[in-house]
PDB file of C-alpha atoms and ligand atoms in Angstrom:
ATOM      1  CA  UNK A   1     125.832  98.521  87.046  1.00 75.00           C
ATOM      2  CA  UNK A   2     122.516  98.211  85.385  1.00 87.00           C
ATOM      3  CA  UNK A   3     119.665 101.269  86.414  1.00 95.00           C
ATOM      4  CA  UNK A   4     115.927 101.042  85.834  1.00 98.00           C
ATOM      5  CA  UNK A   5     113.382 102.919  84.369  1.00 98.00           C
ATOM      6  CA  UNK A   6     111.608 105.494  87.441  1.00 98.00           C
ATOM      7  CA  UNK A   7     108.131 105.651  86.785  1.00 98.00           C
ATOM      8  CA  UNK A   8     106.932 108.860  87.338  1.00 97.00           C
ATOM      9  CA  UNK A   9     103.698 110.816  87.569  1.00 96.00           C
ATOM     10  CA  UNK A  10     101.272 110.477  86.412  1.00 95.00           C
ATOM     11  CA  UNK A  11     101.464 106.561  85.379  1.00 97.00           C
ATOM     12  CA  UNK A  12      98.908 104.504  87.062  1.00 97.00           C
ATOM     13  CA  UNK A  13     101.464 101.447  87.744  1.00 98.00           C
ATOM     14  CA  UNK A  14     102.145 103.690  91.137  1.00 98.00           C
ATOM     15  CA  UNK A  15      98.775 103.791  92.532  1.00 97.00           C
ATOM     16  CA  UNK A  16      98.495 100.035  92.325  1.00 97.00           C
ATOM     17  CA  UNK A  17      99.489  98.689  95.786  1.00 98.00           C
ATOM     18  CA  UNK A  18     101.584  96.152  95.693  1.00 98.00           C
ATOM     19  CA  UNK A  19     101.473  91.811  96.085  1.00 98.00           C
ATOM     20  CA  UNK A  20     103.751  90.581  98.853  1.00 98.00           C
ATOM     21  CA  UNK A  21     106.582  88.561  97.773  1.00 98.00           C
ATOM     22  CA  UNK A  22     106.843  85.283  98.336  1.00 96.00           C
ATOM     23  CA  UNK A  23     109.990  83.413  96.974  1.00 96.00           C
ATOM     24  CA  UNK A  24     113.236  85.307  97.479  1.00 96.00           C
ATOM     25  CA  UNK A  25     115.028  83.522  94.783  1.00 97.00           C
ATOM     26  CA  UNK A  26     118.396  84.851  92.655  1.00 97.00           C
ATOM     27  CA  UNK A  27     116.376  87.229  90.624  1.00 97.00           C
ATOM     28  CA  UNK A  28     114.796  89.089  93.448  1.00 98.00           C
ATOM     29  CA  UNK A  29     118.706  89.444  94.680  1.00 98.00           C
ATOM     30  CA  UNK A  30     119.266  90.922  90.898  1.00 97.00           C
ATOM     31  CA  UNK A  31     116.161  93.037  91.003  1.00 98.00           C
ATOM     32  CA  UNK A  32     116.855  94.447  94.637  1.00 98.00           C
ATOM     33  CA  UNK A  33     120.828  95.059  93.124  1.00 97.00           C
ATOM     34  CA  UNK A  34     119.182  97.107  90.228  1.00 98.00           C
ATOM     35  CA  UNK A  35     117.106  99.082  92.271  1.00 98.00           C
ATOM     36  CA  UNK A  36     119.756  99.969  94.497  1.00 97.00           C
ATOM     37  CA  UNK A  37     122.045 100.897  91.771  1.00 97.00           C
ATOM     38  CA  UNK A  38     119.416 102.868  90.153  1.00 98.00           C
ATOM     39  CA  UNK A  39     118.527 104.678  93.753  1.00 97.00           C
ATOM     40  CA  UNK A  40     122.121 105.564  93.963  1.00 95.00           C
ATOM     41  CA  UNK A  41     122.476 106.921  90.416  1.00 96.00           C
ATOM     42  CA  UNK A  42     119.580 109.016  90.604  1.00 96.00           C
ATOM     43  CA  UNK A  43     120.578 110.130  93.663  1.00 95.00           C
ATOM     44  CA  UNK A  44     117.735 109.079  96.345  1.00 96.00           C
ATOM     45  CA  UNK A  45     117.656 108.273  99.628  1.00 96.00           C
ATOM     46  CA  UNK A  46     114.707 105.714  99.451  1.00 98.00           C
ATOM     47  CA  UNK A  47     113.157 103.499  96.358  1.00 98.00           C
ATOM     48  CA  UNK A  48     110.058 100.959  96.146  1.00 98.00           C
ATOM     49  CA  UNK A  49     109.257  98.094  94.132  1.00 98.00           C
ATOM     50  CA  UNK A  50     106.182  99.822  92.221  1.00 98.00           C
ATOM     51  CA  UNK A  51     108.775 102.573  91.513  1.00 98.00           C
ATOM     52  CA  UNK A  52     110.467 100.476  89.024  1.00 98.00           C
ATOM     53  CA  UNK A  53     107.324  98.574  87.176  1.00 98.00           C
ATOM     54  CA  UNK A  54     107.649  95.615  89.687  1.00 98.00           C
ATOM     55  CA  UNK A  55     104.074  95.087  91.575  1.00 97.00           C
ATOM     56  CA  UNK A  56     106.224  93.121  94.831  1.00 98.00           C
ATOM     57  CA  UNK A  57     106.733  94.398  97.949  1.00 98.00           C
ATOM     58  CA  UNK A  58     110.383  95.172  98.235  1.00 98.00           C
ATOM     59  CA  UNK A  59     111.923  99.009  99.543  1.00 98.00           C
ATOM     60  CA  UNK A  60     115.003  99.909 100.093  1.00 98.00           C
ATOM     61  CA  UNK A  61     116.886 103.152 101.464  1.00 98.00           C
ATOM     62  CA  UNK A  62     120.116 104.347 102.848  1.00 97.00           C
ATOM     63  CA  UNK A  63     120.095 107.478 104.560  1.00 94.00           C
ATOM     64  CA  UNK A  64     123.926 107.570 105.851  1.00 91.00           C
ATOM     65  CA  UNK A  65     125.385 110.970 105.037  1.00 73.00           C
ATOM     66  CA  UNK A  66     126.469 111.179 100.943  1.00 67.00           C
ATOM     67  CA  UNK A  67     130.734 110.878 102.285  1.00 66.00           C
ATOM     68  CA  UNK A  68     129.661 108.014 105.051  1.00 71.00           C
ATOM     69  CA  UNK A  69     130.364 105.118 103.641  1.00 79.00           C
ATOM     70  CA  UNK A  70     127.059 103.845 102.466  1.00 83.00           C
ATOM     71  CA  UNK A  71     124.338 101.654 104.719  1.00 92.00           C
ATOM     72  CA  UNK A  72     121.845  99.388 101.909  1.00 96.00           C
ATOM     73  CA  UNK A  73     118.469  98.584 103.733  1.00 97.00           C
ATOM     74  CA  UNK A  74     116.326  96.307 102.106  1.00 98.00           C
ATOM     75  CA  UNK A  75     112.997  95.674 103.697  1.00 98.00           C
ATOM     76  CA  UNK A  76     110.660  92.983 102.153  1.00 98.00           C
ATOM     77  CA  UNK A  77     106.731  92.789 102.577  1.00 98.00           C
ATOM     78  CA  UNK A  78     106.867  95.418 105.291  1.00 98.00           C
ATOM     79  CA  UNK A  79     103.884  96.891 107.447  1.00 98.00           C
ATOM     80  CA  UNK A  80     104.222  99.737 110.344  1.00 98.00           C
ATOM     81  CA  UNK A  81     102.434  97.972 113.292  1.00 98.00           C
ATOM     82  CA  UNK A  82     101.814 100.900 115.508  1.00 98.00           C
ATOM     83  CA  UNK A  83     102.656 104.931 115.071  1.00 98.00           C
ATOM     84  CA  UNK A  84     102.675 107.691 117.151  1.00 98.00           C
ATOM     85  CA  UNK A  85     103.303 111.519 117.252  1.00 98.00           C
ATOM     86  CA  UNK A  86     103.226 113.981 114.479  1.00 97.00           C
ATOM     87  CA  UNK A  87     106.138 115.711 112.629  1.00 97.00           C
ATOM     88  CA  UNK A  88     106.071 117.613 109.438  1.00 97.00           C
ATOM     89  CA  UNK A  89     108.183 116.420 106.777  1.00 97.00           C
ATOM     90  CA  UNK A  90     110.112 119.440 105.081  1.00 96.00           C
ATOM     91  CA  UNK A  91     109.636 119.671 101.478  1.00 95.00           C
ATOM     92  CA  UNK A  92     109.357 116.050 100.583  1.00 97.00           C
ATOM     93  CA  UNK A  93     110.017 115.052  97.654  1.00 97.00           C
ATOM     94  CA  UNK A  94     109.711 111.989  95.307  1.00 98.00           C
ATOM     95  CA  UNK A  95     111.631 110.799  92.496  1.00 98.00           C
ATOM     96  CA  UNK A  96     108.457 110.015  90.873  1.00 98.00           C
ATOM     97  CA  UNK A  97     107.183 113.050  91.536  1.00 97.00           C
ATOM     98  CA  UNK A  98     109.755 114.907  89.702  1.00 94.00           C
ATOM     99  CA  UNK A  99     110.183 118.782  90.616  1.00 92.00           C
ATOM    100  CA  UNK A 100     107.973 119.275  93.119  1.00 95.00           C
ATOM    101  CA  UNK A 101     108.527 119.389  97.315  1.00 96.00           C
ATOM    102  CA  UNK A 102     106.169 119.990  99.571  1.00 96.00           C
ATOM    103  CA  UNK A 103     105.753 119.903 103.457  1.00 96.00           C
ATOM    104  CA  UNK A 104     103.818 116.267 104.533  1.00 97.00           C
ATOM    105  CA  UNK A 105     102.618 115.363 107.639  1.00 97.00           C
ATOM    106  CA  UNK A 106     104.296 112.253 109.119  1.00 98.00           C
ATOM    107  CA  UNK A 107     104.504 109.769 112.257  1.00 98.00           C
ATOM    108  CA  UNK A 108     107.084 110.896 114.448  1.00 98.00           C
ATOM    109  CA  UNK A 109     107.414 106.935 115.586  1.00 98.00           C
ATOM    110  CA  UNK A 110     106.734 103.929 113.499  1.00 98.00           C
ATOM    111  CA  UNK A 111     107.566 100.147 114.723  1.00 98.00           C
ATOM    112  CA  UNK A 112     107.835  98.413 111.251  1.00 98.00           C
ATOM    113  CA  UNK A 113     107.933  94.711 110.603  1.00 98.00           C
ATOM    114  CA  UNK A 114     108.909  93.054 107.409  1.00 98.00           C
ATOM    115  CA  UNK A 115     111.612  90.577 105.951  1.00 98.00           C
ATOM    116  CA  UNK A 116     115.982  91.514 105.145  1.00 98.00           C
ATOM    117  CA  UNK A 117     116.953  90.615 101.768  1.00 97.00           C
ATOM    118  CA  UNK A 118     118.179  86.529 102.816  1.00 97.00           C
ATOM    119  CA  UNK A 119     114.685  86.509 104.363  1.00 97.00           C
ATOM    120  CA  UNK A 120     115.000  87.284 108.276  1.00 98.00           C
ATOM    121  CA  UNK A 121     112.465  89.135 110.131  1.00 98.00           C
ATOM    122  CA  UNK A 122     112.926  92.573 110.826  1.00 97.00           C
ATOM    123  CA  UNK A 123     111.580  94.774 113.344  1.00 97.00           C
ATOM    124  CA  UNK A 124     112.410  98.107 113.075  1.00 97.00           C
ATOM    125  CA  UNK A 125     111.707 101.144 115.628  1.00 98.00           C
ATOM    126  CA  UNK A 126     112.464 104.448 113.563  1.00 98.00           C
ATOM    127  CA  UNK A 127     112.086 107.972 114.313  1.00 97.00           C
ATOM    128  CA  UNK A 128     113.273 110.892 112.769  1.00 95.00           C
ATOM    129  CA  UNK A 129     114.386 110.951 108.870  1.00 96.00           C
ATOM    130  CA  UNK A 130     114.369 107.027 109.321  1.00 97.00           C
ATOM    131  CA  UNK A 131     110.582 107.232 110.264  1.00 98.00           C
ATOM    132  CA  UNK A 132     110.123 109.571 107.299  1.00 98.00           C
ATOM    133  CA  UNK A 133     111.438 107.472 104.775  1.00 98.00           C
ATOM    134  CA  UNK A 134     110.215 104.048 105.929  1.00 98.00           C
ATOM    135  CA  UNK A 135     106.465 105.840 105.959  1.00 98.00           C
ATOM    136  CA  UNK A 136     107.385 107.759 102.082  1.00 98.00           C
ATOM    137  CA  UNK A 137     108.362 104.058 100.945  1.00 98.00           C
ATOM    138  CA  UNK A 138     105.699 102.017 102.690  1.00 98.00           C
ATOM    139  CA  UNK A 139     102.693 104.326 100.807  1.00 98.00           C
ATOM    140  CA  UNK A 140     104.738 103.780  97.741  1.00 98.00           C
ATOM    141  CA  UNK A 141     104.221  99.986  98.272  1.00 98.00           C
ATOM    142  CA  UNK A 142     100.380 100.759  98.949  1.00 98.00           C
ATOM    143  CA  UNK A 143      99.691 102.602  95.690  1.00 98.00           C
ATOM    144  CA  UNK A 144      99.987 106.193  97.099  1.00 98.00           C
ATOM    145  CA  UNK A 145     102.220 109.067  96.476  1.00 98.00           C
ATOM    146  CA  UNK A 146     103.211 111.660  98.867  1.00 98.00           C
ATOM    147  CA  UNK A 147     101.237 114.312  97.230  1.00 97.00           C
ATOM    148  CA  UNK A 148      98.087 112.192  98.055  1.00 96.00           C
ATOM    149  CA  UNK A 149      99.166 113.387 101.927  1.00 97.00           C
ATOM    150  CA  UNK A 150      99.059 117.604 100.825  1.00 96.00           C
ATOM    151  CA  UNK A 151      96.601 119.767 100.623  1.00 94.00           C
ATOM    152  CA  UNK A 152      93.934 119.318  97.723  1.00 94.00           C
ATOM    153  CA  UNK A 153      94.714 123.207  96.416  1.00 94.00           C
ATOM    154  CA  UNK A 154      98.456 122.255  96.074  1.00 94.00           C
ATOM    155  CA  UNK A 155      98.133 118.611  94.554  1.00 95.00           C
ATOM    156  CA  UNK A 156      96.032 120.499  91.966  1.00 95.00           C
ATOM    157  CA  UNK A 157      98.356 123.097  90.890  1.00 94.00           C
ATOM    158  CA  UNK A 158     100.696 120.276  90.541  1.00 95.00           C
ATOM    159  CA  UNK A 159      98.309 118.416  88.330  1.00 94.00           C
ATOM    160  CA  UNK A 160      98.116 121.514  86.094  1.00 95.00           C
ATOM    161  CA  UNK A 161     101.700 121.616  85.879  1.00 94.00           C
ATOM    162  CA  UNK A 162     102.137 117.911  84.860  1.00 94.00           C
ATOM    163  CA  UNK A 163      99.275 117.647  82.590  1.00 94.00           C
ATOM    164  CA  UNK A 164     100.315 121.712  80.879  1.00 94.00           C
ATOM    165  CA  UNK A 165     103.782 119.943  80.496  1.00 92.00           C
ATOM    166  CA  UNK A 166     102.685 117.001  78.867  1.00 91.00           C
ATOM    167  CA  UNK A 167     100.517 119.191  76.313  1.00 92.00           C
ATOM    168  CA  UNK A 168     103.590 121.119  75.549  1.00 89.00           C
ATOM    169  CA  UNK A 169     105.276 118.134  74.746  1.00 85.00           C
ATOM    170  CA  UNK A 170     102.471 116.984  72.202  1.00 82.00           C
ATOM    171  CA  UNK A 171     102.662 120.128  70.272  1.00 78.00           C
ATOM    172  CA  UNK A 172     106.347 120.258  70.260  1.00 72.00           C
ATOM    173  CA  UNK A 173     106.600 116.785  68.447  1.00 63.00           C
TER     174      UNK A 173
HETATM  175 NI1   NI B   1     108.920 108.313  96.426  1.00 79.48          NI
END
């Protein structure tokens, strides 16, 4: 089992969206391994490329139930051809965005099209958590966060909190 590094918050990797992939050779098949082992470990139900320092567009998720047995997606250069409906998320959250949740507003339907890990296209109709996920994932892949999607007045107060943090830590070395 070998995990990765989660870049968090505010590192400016994430807001870099990210090349599509182009030759799914033996390390990709390492690199998507690692990222699902370090999805798994963290726990999380979803994890893209960017997440993990690597600027290809690769996402996977598994949203089966924590005793299911568990259901790997990989998705490859994906793109959500058409949308429709609104639902609110309930307190997202991100594991780059460490300790904070908040409600987002989300597609109720996405159709998503994109490549499985040996290559195959995909097209995908999700709704529901799956729609939620594929949409948290995809803005990952674009350079965006899921507090980008909140109201200014709370991404601010989150701000504060990360950048009061990060003074705290200066002063305690
Ligand atoms: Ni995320």
């Amino acid at each position: 089992m070998s995990t990765l590094k989660i870049l968090t918050y505010p590192e400016k990797f994430l807001l870099q969206p990210t090349l599509p992939l182009e030759n799914i050779d033996g390390n990709v098949q390492q690199m998507i391994d690692a990222m699902a082992d370090t999805m798994y470990k963290a726990p999380g139900i979803g994890l893209a490329s960017i997440q993990v320092g690597w600027d290809r567009s690769v996402l996977i998720y598994d949203i089966s139930a924590r005793d299911e047995k568990r259901g790997l997606h990989v998705l490859i250069n994906p793109r959500i051809i058409s949308s429709e409906g609104e639902v609110v998320s309930d307190n997202e959250g991100c594991l780059s965005v460490p300790d904070f949740r908040a409600d987002v507003k989300r597609s109720e339907r996405i159709l998503v099209e994109g490549h499985d890990r040996e290559g195959k296209p995909l097209h995908l109709e999700a709704e529901g958590l799956h729609a939620i996920v594929l949409q948290h994932e995809i803005d990952h892949l674009n350079g965006k966060l899921f507090i980008d999607r909140i109201s200014s007045l709370k991404r601010e107060l989150y701000k504060r909190r990360v950048r009061k943090a990060l003074r705290e830590n200066e002063t305690a070395l």
